[in-house]
Amino acid sequence: MTIKDKLNDELKTAMKAGETRRRDIIRMVLAAIKQGEVDTLDPQKRATGLSDEDMLAVLTREAKRRRESISEYEKGGRADLVASEREELSFIETYLPQLMGRDEIAVLAREAIAESGATSEKQMGAIMQKLMPKVKGKADGKLVNQVVKELLSAR
């Protein structure tokens, strides 16, 4: 069962239960997936639909948008919009794999620093080039960046 199938099943359940907010969130996620299908340049993917991996990329992008919105709304003092975005984010996160924690990222970052032989923040690009393929889709990029900077500044 694909992610899209699961979402459609949840949509039916939410509609039957009269859960309008949940229904609207699911429709929003399905619309984002549909937009991802339309935006793809590969005609075969457009005809067959996105793979689960591609759908996860869409969901990750949507989660990132929600996190950024939450941050901006908090700065603007809009608690009502923060609550709405958090609700959407928590739903999206149920479909995403569990993100790596700071400690797990630090272990991989230390390995990447050792591999690249980097000693300062000026060489951060080389570290990130080795590290990001290992954590893609499994960790928040901002957190990875923070951890690497902290490890380099501690040297």
PDB file of C-alpha atoms in Angstrom:
ATOM      1  CA  MET A   1       0.000   0.000   0.000  1.00  0.00           C
ATOM      2  CA  THR A   2       1.520   3.320  -1.068  1.00  0.00           C
ATOM      3  CA  ILE A   3       1.528   6.486   0.997  1.00  0.00           C
ATOM      4  CA  LYS A   4      -1.079   7.943  -1.332  1.00  0.00           C
ATOM      5  CA  ASP A   5      -3.352   4.933  -0.788  1.00  0.00           C
ATOM      6  CA  LYS A   6      -2.991   5.272   2.985  1.00  0.00           C
ATOM      7  CA  LEU A   7      -3.833   8.963   2.767  1.00  0.00           C
ATOM      8  CA  ASN A   8      -6.919   8.241   0.666  1.00  0.00           C
ATOM      9  CA  ASP A   9      -8.059   5.639   3.214  1.00  0.00           C
ATOM     10  CA  GLU A  10      -7.535   8.137   6.035  1.00  0.00           C
ATOM     11  CA  LEU A  11      -9.447  10.739   4.054  1.00  0.00           C
ATOM     12  CA  LYS A  12     -12.443   8.419   3.754  1.00  0.00           C
ATOM     13  CA  THR A  13     -12.289   7.625   7.467  1.00  0.00           C
ATOM     14  CA  ALA A  14     -12.087  11.308   8.398  1.00  0.00           C
ATOM     15  CA  MET A  15     -15.013  12.158   6.143  1.00  0.00           C
ATOM     16  CA  LYS A  16     -17.172   9.394   7.608  1.00  0.00           C
ATOM     17  CA  ALA A  17     -16.298  10.502  11.135  1.00  0.00           C
ATOM     18  CA  GLY A  18     -17.041  14.133  10.347  1.00  0.00           C
ATOM     19  CA  GLU A  19     -13.520  15.279  11.245  1.00  0.00           C
ATOM     20  CA  THR A  20     -13.384  18.369   9.054  1.00  0.00           C
ATOM     21  CA  ARG A  21      -9.986  19.676  10.167  1.00  0.00           C
ATOM     22  CA  ARG A  22      -8.310  16.291   9.653  1.00  0.00           C
ATOM     23  CA  ARG A  23     -10.059  15.947   6.282  1.00  0.00           C
ATOM     24  CA  ASP A  24      -8.748  19.349   5.197  1.00  0.00           C
ATOM     25  CA  ILE A  25      -5.183  18.513   6.255  1.00  0.00           C
ATOM     26  CA  ILE A  26      -5.269  15.219   4.349  1.00  0.00           C
ATOM     27  CA  ARG A  27      -6.622  16.975   1.267  1.00  0.00           C
ATOM     28  CA  MET A  28      -3.828  19.531   1.524  1.00  0.00           C
ATOM     29  CA  VAL A  29      -1.217  16.750   1.665  1.00  0.00           C
ATOM     30  CA  LEU A  30      -2.812  14.921  -1.258  1.00  0.00           C
ATOM     31  CA  ALA A  31      -2.832  18.178  -3.240  1.00  0.00           C
ATOM     32  CA  ALA A  32       0.897  18.610  -2.566  1.00  0.00           C
ATOM     33  CA  ILE A  33       1.529  15.071  -3.814  1.00  0.00           C
ATOM     34  CA  LYS A  34      -0.598  15.706  -6.894  1.00  0.00           C
ATOM     35  CA  GLN A  35       1.344  18.914  -7.548  1.00  0.00           C
ATOM     36  CA  GLY A  36       4.555  16.895  -7.262  1.00  0.00           C
ATOM     37  CA  GLU A  37       3.224  14.506  -9.893  1.00  0.00           C
ATOM     38  CA  VAL A  38       2.298  17.370 -12.202  1.00  0.00           C
ATOM     39  CA  ASP A  39       5.607  19.183 -11.695  1.00  0.00           C
ATOM     40  CA  THR A  40       7.727  16.158 -12.537  1.00  0.00           C
ATOM     41  CA  LEU A  41       9.278  16.298 -15.971  1.00  0.00           C
ATOM     42  CA  ASP A  42       9.399  12.523 -16.407  1.00  0.00           C
ATOM     43  CA  PRO A  43       6.277  11.545 -18.417  1.00  0.00           C
ATOM     44  CA  GLN A  44       6.363   7.993 -17.064  1.00  0.00           C
ATOM     45  CA  LYS A  45       6.275   9.196 -13.458  1.00  0.00           C
ATOM     46  CA  ARG A  46       3.492  11.549 -14.402  1.00  0.00           C
ATOM     47  CA  ALA A  47       1.489   8.640 -15.825  1.00  0.00           C
ATOM     48  CA  THR A  48       2.208   6.108 -13.070  1.00  0.00           C
ATOM     49  CA  GLY A  49       2.371   8.500 -10.138  1.00  0.00           C
ATOM     50  CA  LEU A  50       5.191   9.218  -7.765  1.00  0.00           C
ATOM     51  CA  SER A  51       7.079   6.458  -6.000  1.00  0.00           C
ATOM     52  CA  ASP A  52       6.949   6.297  -2.203  1.00  0.00           C
ATOM     53  CA  GLU A  53      10.454   7.790  -2.125  1.00  0.00           C
ATOM     54  CA  ASP A  54       9.300  10.753  -4.234  1.00  0.00           C
ATOM     55  CA  MET A  55       6.209  11.160  -2.042  1.00  0.00           C
ATOM     56  CA  LEU A  56       8.441  11.196   1.048  1.00  0.00           C
ATOM     57  CA  ALA A  57      10.454  13.981  -0.581  1.00  0.00           C
ATOM     58  CA  VAL A  58       7.224  15.953  -1.113  1.00  0.00           C
ATOM     59  CA  LEU A  59       6.158  15.339   2.496  1.00  0.00           C
ATOM     60  CA  THR A  60       9.597  16.364   3.766  1.00  0.00           C
ATOM     61  CA  ARG A  61       9.346  19.591   1.785  1.00  0.00           C
ATOM     62  CA  GLU A  62       5.877  20.252   3.186  1.00  0.00           C
ATOM     63  CA  ALA A  63       7.086  19.589   6.740  1.00  0.00           C
ATOM     64  CA  LYS A  64       9.956  22.021   6.211  1.00  0.00           C
ATOM     65  CA  ARG A  65       7.496  24.666   5.022  1.00  0.00           C
ATOM     66  CA  ARG A  66       5.413  24.174   8.151  1.00  0.00           C
ATOM     67  CA  ARG A  67       8.447  24.488  10.416  1.00  0.00           C
ATOM     68  CA  GLU A  68       9.457  27.726   8.703  1.00  0.00           C
ATOM     69  CA  SER A  69       5.904  29.058   8.954  1.00  0.00           C
ATOM     70  CA  ILE A  70       5.736  28.204  12.648  1.00  0.00           C
ATOM     71  CA  SER A  71       8.955  30.107  13.235  1.00  0.00           C
ATOM     72  CA  GLU A  72       7.695  33.170  11.354  1.00  0.00           C
ATOM     73  CA  TYR A  73       4.265  33.132  12.998  1.00  0.00           C
ATOM     74  CA  GLU A  74       5.873  32.884  16.439  1.00  0.00           C
ATOM     75  CA  LYS A  75       7.976  35.943  15.647  1.00  0.00           C
ATOM     76  CA  GLY A  76       4.798  37.748  14.591  1.00  0.00           C
ATOM     77  CA  GLY A  77       2.874  36.700  17.694  1.00  0.00           C
ATOM     78  CA  ARG A  78       0.229  34.754  15.762  1.00  0.00           C
ATOM     79  CA  ALA A  79      -0.567  31.926  18.185  1.00  0.00           C
ATOM     80  CA  ASP A  80      -3.673  30.903  16.214  1.00  0.00           C
ATOM     81  CA  LEU A  81      -1.657  30.281  13.051  1.00  0.00           C
ATOM     82  CA  VAL A  82       1.126  28.582  15.000  1.00  0.00           C
ATOM     83  CA  ALA A  83      -1.379  26.076  16.390  1.00  0.00           C
ATOM     84  CA  SER A  84      -2.792  25.395  12.929  1.00  0.00           C
ATOM     85  CA  GLU A  85       0.649  24.870  11.387  1.00  0.00           C
ATOM     86  CA  ARG A  86       1.728  22.609  14.268  1.00  0.00           C
ATOM     87  CA  GLU A  87      -1.350  20.470  13.741  1.00  0.00           C
ATOM     88  CA  GLU A  88      -0.533  20.114  10.041  1.00  0.00           C
ATOM     89  CA  LEU A  89       3.118  19.388  10.813  1.00  0.00           C
ATOM     90  CA  SER A  90       2.277  16.676  13.339  1.00  0.00           C
ATOM     91  CA  PHE A  91       0.044  14.962  10.777  1.00  0.00           C
ATOM     92  CA  ILE A  92       2.719  15.123   8.068  1.00  0.00           C
ATOM     93  CA  GLU A  93       5.350  13.780  10.463  1.00  0.00           C
ATOM     94  CA  THR A  94       3.307  10.610  11.015  1.00  0.00           C
ATOM     95  CA  TYR A  95       4.157   9.687   7.408  1.00  0.00           C
ATOM     96  CA  LEU A  96       7.840  10.608   7.603  1.00  0.00           C
ATOM     97  CA  PRO A  97      10.558   8.332   8.937  1.00  0.00           C
ATOM     98  CA  GLN A  98      11.834   9.113  12.430  1.00  0.00           C
ATOM     99  CA  LEU A  99      14.467  11.847  12.248  1.00  0.00           C
ATOM    100  CA  MET A 100      17.934  11.262  13.663  1.00  0.00           C
ATOM    101  CA  GLY A 101      18.799  12.847  16.968  1.00  0.00           C
ATOM    102  CA  ARG A 102      21.699  15.164  17.741  1.00  0.00           C
ATOM    103  CA  ASP A 103      23.852  12.298  19.106  1.00  0.00           C
ATOM    104  CA  GLU A 104      23.404  10.124  16.020  1.00  0.00           C
ATOM    105  CA  ILE A 105      24.236  13.053  13.762  1.00  0.00           C
ATOM    106  CA  ALA A 106      27.317  13.862  15.857  1.00  0.00           C
ATOM    107  CA  VAL A 107      28.689  10.334  15.370  1.00  0.00           C
ATOM    108  CA  LEU A 108      28.312  10.561  11.584  1.00  0.00           C
ATOM    109  CA  ALA A 109      29.665  14.126  11.589  1.00  0.00           C
ATOM    110  CA  ARG A 110      32.801  13.046  13.449  1.00  0.00           C
ATOM    111  CA  GLU A 111      33.352  10.327  10.844  1.00  0.00           C
ATOM    112  CA  ALA A 112      32.894  12.844   8.006  1.00  0.00           C
ATOM    113  CA  ILE A 113      35.306  15.289   9.672  1.00  0.00           C
ATOM    114  CA  ALA A 114      37.893  12.519  10.041  1.00  0.00           C
ATOM    115  CA  GLU A 115      37.419  11.399   6.414  1.00  0.00           C
ATOM    116  CA  SER A 116      37.757  14.903   5.032  1.00  0.00           C
ATOM    117  CA  GLY A 117      40.589  15.908   7.364  1.00  0.00           C
ATOM    118  CA  ALA A 118      38.888  19.238   8.012  1.00  0.00           C
ATOM    119  CA  THR A 119      40.121  21.416  10.837  1.00  0.00           C
ATOM    120  CA  SER A 120      38.129  24.641  10.474  1.00  0.00           C
ATOM    121  CA  GLU A 121      34.726  25.962   9.466  1.00  0.00           C
ATOM    122  CA  LYS A 122      36.244  27.060   6.153  1.00  0.00           C
ATOM    123  CA  GLN A 123      36.323  23.388   5.151  1.00  0.00           C
ATOM    124  CA  MET A 124      32.690  22.810   6.088  1.00  0.00           C
ATOM    125  CA  GLY A 125      31.693  22.232   2.458  1.00  0.00           C
ATOM    126  CA  ALA A 126      33.878  19.146   2.218  1.00  0.00           C
ATOM    127  CA  ILE A 127      32.399  17.756   5.413  1.00  0.00           C
ATOM    128  CA  MET A 128      28.816  18.413   4.346  1.00  0.00           C
ATOM    129  CA  GLN A 129      29.499  16.813   0.961  1.00  0.00           C
ATOM    130  CA  LYS A 130      30.441  13.571   2.715  1.00  0.00           C
ATOM    131  CA  LEU A 131      27.821  13.795   5.454  1.00  0.00           C
ATOM    132  CA  MET A 132      24.618  14.833   3.680  1.00  0.00           C
ATOM    133  CA  PRO A 133      24.209  11.707   1.517  1.00  0.00           C
ATOM    134  CA  LYS A 134      24.341   9.633   4.725  1.00  0.00           C
ATOM    135  CA  VAL A 135      21.636  11.640   6.494  1.00  0.00           C
ATOM    136  CA  LYS A 136      19.433  12.688   3.561  1.00  0.00           C
ATOM    137  CA  GLY A 137      15.799  12.323   4.561  1.00  0.00           C
ATOM    138  CA  LYS A 138      16.819  11.112   8.014  1.00  0.00           C
ATOM    139  CA  ALA A 139      17.899  14.375   9.641  1.00  0.00           C
ATOM    140  CA  ASP A 140      17.043  18.042   9.588  1.00  0.00           C
ATOM    141  CA  GLY A 141      19.641  19.945   7.546  1.00  0.00           C
ATOM    142  CA  LYS A 142      19.776  22.851   9.999  1.00  0.00           C
ATOM    143  CA  LEU A 143      20.521  20.501  12.875  1.00  0.00           C
ATOM    144  CA  VAL A 144      23.246  18.761  10.856  1.00  0.00           C
ATOM    145  CA  ASN A 145      24.800  22.143  10.097  1.00  0.00           C
ATOM    146  CA  GLN A 146      24.678  23.142  13.785  1.00  0.00           C
ATOM    147  CA  VAL A 147      26.283  19.896  14.944  1.00  0.00           C
ATOM    148  CA  VAL A 148      29.119  20.160  12.417  1.00  0.00           C
ATOM    149  CA  LYS A 149      29.807  23.787  13.403  1.00  0.00           C
ATOM    150  CA  GLU A 150      29.853  22.850  17.089  1.00  0.00           C
ATOM    151  CA  LEU A 151      32.250  19.970  16.470  1.00  0.00           C
ATOM    152  CA  LEU A 152      34.577  22.152  14.403  1.00  0.00           C
ATOM    153  CA  SER A 153      34.565  25.008  16.908  1.00  0.00           C
ATOM    154  CA  ALA A 154      35.429  22.559  19.711  1.00  0.00           C
ATOM    155  CA  ARG A 155      38.648  21.589  17.914  1.00  0.00           C
TER     156      ARG A 155
END
